[in-house]
mmCIF file of C-alpha atoms in Angstrom:
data_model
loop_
_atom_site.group_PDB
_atom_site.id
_atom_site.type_symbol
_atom_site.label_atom_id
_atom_site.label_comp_id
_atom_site.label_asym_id
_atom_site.label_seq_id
_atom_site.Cartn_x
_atom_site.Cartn_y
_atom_site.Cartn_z
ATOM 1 C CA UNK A 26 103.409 123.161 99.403
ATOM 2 C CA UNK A 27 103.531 126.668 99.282
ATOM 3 C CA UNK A 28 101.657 127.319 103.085
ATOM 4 C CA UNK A 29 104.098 124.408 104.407
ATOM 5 C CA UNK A 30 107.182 126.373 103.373
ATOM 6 C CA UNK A 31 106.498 129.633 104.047
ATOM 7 C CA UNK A 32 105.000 128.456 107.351
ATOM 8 C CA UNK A 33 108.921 126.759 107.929
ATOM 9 C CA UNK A 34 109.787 129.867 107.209
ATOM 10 C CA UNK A 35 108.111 132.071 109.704
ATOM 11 C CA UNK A 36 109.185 129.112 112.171
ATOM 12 C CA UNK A 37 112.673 129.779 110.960
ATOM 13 C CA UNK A 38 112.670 133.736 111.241
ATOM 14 C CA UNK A 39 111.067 133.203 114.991
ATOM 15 C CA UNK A 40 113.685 131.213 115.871
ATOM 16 C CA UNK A 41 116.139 133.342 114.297
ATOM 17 C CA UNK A 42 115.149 136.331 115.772
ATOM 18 C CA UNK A 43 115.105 134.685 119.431
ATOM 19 C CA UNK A 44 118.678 133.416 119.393
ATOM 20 C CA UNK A 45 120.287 137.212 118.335
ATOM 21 C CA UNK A 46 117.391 138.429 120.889
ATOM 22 C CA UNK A 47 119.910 136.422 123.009
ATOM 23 C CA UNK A 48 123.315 136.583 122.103
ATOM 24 C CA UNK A 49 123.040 140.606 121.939
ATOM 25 C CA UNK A 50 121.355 140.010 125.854
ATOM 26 C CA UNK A 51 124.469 138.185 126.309
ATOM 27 C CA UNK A 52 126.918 140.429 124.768
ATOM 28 C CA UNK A 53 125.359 143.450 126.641
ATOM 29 C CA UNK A 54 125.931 141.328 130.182
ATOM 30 C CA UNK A 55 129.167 140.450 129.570
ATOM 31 C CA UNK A 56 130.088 144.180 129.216
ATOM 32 C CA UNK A 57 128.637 145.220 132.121
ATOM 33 C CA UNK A 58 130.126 142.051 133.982
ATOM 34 C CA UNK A 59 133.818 143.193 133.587
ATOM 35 C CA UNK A 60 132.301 146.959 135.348
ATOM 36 C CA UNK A 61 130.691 144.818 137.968
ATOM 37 C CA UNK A 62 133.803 143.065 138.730
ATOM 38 C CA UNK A 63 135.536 145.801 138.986
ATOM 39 C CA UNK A 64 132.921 147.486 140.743
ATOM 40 C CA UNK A 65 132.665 145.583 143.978
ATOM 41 C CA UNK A 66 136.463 144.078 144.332
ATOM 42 C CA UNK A 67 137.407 147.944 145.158
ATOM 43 C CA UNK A 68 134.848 148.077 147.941
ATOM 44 C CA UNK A 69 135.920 144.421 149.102
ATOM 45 C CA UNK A 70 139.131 145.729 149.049
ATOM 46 C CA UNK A 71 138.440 148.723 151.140
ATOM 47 C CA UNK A 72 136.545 146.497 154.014
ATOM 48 C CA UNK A 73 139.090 144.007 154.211
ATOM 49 C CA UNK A 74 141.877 147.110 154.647
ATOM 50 C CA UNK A 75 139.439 148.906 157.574
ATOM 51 C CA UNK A 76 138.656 145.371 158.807
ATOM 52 C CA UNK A 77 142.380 145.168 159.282
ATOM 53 C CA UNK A 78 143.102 148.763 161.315
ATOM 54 C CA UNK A 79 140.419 147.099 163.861
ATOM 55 C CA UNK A 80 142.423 144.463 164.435
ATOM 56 C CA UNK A 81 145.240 146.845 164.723
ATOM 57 C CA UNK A 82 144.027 148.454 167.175
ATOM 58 C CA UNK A 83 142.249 146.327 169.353
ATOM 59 C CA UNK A 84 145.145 145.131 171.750
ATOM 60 C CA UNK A 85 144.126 143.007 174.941
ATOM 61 C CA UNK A 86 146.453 145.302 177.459
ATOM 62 C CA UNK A 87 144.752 148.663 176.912
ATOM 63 C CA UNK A 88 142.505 150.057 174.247
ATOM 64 C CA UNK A 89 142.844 153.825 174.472
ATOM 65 C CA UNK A 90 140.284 156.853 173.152
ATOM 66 C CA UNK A 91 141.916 157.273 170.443
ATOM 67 C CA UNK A 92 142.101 153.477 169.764
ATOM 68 C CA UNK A 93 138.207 153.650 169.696
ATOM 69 C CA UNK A 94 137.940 156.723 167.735
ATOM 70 C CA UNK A 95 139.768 154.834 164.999
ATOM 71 C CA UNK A 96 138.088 151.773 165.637
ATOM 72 C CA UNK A 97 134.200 153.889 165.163
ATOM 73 C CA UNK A 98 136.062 155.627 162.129
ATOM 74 C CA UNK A 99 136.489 152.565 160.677
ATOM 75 C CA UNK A 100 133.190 150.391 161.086
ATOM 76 C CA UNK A 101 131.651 153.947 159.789
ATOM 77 C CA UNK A 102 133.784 152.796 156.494
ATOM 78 C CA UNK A 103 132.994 149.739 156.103
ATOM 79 C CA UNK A 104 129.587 150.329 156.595
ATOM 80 C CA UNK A 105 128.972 153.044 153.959
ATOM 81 C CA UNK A 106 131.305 151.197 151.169
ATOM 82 C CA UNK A 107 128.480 147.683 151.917
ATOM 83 C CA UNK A 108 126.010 150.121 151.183
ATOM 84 C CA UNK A 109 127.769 150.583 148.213
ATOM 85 C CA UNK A 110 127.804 147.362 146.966
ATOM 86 C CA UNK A 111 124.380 146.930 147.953
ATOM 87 C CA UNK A 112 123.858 149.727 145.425
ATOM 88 C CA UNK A 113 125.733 147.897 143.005
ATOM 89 C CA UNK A 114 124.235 144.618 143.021
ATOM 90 C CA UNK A 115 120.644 146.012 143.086
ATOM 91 C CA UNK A 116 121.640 148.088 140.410
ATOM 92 C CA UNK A 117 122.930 144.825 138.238
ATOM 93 C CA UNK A 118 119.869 142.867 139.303
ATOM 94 C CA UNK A 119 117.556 145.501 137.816
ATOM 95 C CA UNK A 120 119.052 145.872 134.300
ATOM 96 C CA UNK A 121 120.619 142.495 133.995
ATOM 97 C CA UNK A 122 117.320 139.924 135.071
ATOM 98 C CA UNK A 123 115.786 137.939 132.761
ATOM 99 C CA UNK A 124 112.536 139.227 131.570
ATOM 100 C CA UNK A 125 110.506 139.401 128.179
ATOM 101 C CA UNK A 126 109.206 142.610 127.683
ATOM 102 C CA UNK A 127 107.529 144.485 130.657
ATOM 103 C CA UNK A 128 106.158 147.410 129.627
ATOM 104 C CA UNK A 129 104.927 149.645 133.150
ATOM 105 C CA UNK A 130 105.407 152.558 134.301
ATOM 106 C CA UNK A 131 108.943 154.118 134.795
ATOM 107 C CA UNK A 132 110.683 156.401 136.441
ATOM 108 C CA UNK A 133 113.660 157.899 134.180
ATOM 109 C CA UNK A 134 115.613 158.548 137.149
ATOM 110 C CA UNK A 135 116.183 155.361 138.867
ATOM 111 C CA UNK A 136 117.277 153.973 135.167
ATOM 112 C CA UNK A 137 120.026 156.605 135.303
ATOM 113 C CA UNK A 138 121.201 156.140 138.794
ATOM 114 C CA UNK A 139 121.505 152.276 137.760
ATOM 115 C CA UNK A 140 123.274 153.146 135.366
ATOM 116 C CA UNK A 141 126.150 155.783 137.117
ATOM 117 C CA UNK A 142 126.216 152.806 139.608
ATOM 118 C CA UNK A 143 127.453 150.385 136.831
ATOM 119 C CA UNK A 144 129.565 152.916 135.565
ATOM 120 C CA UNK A 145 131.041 154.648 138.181
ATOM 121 C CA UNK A 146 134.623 152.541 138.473
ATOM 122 C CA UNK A 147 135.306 153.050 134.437
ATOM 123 C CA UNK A 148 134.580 157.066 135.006
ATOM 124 C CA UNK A 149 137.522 157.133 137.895
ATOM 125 C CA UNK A 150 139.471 154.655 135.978
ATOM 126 C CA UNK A 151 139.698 157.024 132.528
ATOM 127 C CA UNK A 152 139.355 159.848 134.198
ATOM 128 C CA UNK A 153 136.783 161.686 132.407
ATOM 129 C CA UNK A 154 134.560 164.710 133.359
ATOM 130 C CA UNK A 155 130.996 163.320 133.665
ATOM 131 C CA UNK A 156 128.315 165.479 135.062
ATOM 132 C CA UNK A 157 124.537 164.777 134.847
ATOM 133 C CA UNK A 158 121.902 167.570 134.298
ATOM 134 C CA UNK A 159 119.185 166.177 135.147
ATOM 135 C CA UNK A 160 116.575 165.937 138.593
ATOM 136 C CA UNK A 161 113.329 165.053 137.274
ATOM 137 C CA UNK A 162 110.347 162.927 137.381
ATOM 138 C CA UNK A 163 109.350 162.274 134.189
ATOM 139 C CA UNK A 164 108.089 158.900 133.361
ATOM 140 C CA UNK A 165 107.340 156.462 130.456
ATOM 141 C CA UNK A 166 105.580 153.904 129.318
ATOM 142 C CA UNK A 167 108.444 151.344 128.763
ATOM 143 C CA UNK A 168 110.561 148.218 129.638
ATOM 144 C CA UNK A 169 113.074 149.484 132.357
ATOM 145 C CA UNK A 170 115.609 146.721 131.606
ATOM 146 C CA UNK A 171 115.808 147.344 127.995
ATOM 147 C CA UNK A 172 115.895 151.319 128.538
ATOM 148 C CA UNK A 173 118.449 150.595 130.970
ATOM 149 C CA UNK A 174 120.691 148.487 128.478
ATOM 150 C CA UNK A 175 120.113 151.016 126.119
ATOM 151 C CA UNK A 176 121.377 154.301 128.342
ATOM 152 C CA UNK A 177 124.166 151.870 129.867
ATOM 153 C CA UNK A 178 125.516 151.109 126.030
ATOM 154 C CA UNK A 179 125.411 155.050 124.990
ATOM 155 C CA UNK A 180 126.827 156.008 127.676
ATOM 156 C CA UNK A 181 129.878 153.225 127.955
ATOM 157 C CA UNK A 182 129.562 154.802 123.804
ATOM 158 C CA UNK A 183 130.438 158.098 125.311
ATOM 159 C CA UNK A 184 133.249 157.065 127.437
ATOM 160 C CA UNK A 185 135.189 155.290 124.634
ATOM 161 C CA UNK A 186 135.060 158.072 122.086
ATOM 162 C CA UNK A 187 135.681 160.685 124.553
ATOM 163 C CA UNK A 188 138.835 159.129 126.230
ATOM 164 C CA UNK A 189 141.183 159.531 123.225
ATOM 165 C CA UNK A 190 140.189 163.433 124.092
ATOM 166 C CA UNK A 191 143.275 164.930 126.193
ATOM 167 C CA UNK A 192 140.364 166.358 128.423
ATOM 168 C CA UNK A 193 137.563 163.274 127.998
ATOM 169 C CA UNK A 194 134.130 164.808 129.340
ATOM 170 C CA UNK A 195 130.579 163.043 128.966
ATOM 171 C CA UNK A 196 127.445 164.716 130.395
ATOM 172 C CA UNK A 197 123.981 163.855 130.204
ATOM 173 C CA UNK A 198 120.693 166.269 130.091
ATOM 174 C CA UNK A 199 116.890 165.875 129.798
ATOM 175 C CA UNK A 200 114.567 168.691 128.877
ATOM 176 C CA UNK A 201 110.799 167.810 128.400
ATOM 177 C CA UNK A 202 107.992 169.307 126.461
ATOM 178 C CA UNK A 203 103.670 168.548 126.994
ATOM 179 C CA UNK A 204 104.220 165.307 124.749
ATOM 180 C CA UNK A 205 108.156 163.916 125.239
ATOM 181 C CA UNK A 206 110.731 163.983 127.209
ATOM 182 C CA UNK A 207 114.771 164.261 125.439
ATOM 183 C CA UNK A 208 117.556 162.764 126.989
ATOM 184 C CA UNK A 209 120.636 163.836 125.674
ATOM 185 C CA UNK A 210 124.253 161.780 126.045
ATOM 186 C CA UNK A 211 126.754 164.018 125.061
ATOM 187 C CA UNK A 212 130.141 163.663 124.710
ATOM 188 C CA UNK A 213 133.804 165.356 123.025
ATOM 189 C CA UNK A 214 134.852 162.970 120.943
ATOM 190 C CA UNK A 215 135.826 162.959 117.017
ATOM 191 C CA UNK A 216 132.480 161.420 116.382
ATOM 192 C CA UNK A 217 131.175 159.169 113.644
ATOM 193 C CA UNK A 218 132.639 159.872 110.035
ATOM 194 C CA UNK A 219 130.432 161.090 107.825
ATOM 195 C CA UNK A 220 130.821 158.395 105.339
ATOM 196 C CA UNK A 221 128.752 155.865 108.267
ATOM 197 C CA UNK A 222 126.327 158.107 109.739
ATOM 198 C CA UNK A 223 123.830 156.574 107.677
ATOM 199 C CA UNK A 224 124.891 153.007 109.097
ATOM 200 C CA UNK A 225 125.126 153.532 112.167
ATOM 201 C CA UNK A 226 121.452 152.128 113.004
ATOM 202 C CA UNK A 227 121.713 149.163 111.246
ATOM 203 C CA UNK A 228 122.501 145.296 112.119
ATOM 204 C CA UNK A 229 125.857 144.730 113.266
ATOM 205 C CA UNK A 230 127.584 147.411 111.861
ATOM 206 C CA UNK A 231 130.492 148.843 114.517
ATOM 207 C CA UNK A 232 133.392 151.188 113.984
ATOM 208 C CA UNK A 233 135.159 149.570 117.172
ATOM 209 C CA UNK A 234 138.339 147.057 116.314
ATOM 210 C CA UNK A 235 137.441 143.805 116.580
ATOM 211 C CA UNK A 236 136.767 142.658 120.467
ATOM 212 C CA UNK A 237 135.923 145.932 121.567
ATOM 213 C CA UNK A 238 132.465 146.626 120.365
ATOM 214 C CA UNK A 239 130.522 144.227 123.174
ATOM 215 C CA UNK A 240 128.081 146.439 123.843
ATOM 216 C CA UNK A 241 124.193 145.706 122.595
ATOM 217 C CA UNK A 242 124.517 147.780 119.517
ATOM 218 C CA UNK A 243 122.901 150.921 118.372
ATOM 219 C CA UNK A 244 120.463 148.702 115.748
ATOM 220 C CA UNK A 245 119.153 146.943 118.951
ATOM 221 C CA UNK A 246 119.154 149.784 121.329
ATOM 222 C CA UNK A 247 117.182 151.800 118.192
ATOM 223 C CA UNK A 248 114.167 148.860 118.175
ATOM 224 C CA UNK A 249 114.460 148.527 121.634
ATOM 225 C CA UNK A 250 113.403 151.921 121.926
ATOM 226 C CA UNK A 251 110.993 151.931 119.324
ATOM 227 C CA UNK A 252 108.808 149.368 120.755
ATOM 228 C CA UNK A 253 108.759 152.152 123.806
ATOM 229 C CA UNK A 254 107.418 154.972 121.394
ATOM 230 C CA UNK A 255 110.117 156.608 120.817
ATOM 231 C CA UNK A 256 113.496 157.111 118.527
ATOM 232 C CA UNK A 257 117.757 157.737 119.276
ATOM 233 C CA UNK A 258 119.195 160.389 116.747
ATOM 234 C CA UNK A 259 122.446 161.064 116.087
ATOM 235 C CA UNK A 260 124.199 164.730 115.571
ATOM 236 C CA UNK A 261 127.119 166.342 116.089
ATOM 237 C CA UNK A 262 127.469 170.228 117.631
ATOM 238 C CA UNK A 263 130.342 171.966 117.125
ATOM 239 C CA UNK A 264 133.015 169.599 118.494
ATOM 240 C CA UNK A 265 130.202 167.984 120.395
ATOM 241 C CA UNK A 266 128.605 164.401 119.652
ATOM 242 C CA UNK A 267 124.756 164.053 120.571
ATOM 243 C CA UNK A 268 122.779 160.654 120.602
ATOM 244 C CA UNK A 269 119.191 162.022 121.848
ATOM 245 C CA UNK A 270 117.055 159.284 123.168
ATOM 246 C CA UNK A 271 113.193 160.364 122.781
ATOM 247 C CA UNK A 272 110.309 159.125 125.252
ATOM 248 C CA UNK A 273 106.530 159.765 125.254
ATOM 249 C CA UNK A 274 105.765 160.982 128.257
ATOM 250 C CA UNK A 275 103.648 158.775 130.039
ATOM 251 C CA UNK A 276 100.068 160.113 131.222
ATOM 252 C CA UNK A 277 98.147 157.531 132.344
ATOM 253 C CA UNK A 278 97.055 154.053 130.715
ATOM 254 C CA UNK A 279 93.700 155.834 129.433
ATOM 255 C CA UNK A 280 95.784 157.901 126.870
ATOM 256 C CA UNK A 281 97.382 154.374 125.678
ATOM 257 C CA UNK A 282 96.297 152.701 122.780
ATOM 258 C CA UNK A 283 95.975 148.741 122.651
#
């Protein structure tokens, strides 16, 4: 009787753990959904106003040099801002497909372009300072959706403490030693009171209001990163708030353990 119930409950735990495995997938998608909107309607926008001054300018009784200077300007336009929603999309496809846990090697710098891809629109939008210290090519041993969901939610973090700032400013930098590489998101908001440091890390605790806080979660993003080797910390500087995301720096399979 015993084995039968404890084995119901291991089946119920699995399950469980599957279904927030999936709403917190969910919730982390639908965040970066309303960026992505935003995201490529302003470069749709853009096309269909260029796409327009063509059309201007193309007249059947006499197209002029300077009606084809215009008309070259503008095809350069549209051009570059497809690009950029090529970047966009790719960028979405990488951190947003369905996977279970692929664990290869990866590049820390293509997670972090992804990433200002998705976030670029909210940046212009608020208006905050955001500069990146970082040109590097360290690499881990790790799943590059999850570390991309996990960056992504710091970072959108970031931007909503910082914005209450009169001058909001975010920046991210990565400094390495022989065994780990540190990437820090930094940003100038109030930070956490000290009365929920210690909670910050655990299951579905949020200081957001209610409907704002649709972001993965810093318990997820913590064991997310975990299973990766590593840790997030959280400390504040001065007037400065630091969540420091640590990676072992990846060497080879050989100095893996299975």
């Amino acid at each position: 009787c015993y084995s039968f119930v404890n084995d119901k409950t291991q089946q119920l735990l699995f399950k469980n753990k599957n279904k927030n495995e999936y709403l917190t997938k969910m919730s982390s998608l639908g965040e970066m959904a309303g960026n992505i909107a935003h995201e490529i309607n302003n470069p749709l926008t853009i096309i269909l106003g260029h796409v327009f001054k063509i059309k201007s300018a193309i007249k059947p009784e006499t197209i002029g040099p300077s009606d084809v200077k215009k008309i070259n300007e503008a095809l350069e336009k549209i051009s570059n801002t497809v690009e950029r929603v090529g970047d966009i999309v790719n960028a979405l496809q990488s951190i947003s497909r369905k996977s279970v846990s692929d664990m290869e090697e990866t590049f820390l710098k293509h997670i972090i372009k992804d990433v200002i891809s998705i976030s670029s629109f909210k940046l212009k939008e608020k208006k905050i300072d955001f500069t990146i210290e970082f040109d590097n090519d360290f690499k881990f041993l790790g799943d590059r959706v999850q570390a991309s969901q996990v960056i992504l939610n710091l970072v959108n973090n970031a931007f909503y403490a910082s914005e209450r700032n009169i001058t909001p400013k975010v920046n991210i930098e990565f400094e390495e030693n022989d065994e780990y590489g540190f990437l820090r998101i930094i940003d100038n908001g109030d930070g956490v009171k000290t009365e929920n440091i210690d909670r910050i890390f655990e299951p579905l605790f949020s200081t957001k209001p209610i409907g704002e806080g649709t972001g993965i979660g810093l318990a997820v993003s913590s064991t997310m990163i975990k299973t990766m080797g590593g840790s997030i910390e959280y400390s504040r500087r001065g007037d400065l708030t630091y969540f420091t995301i640590k990676l072992p720096k990846f060497k080879g399979l050989e100095s893996w353990d299975y």
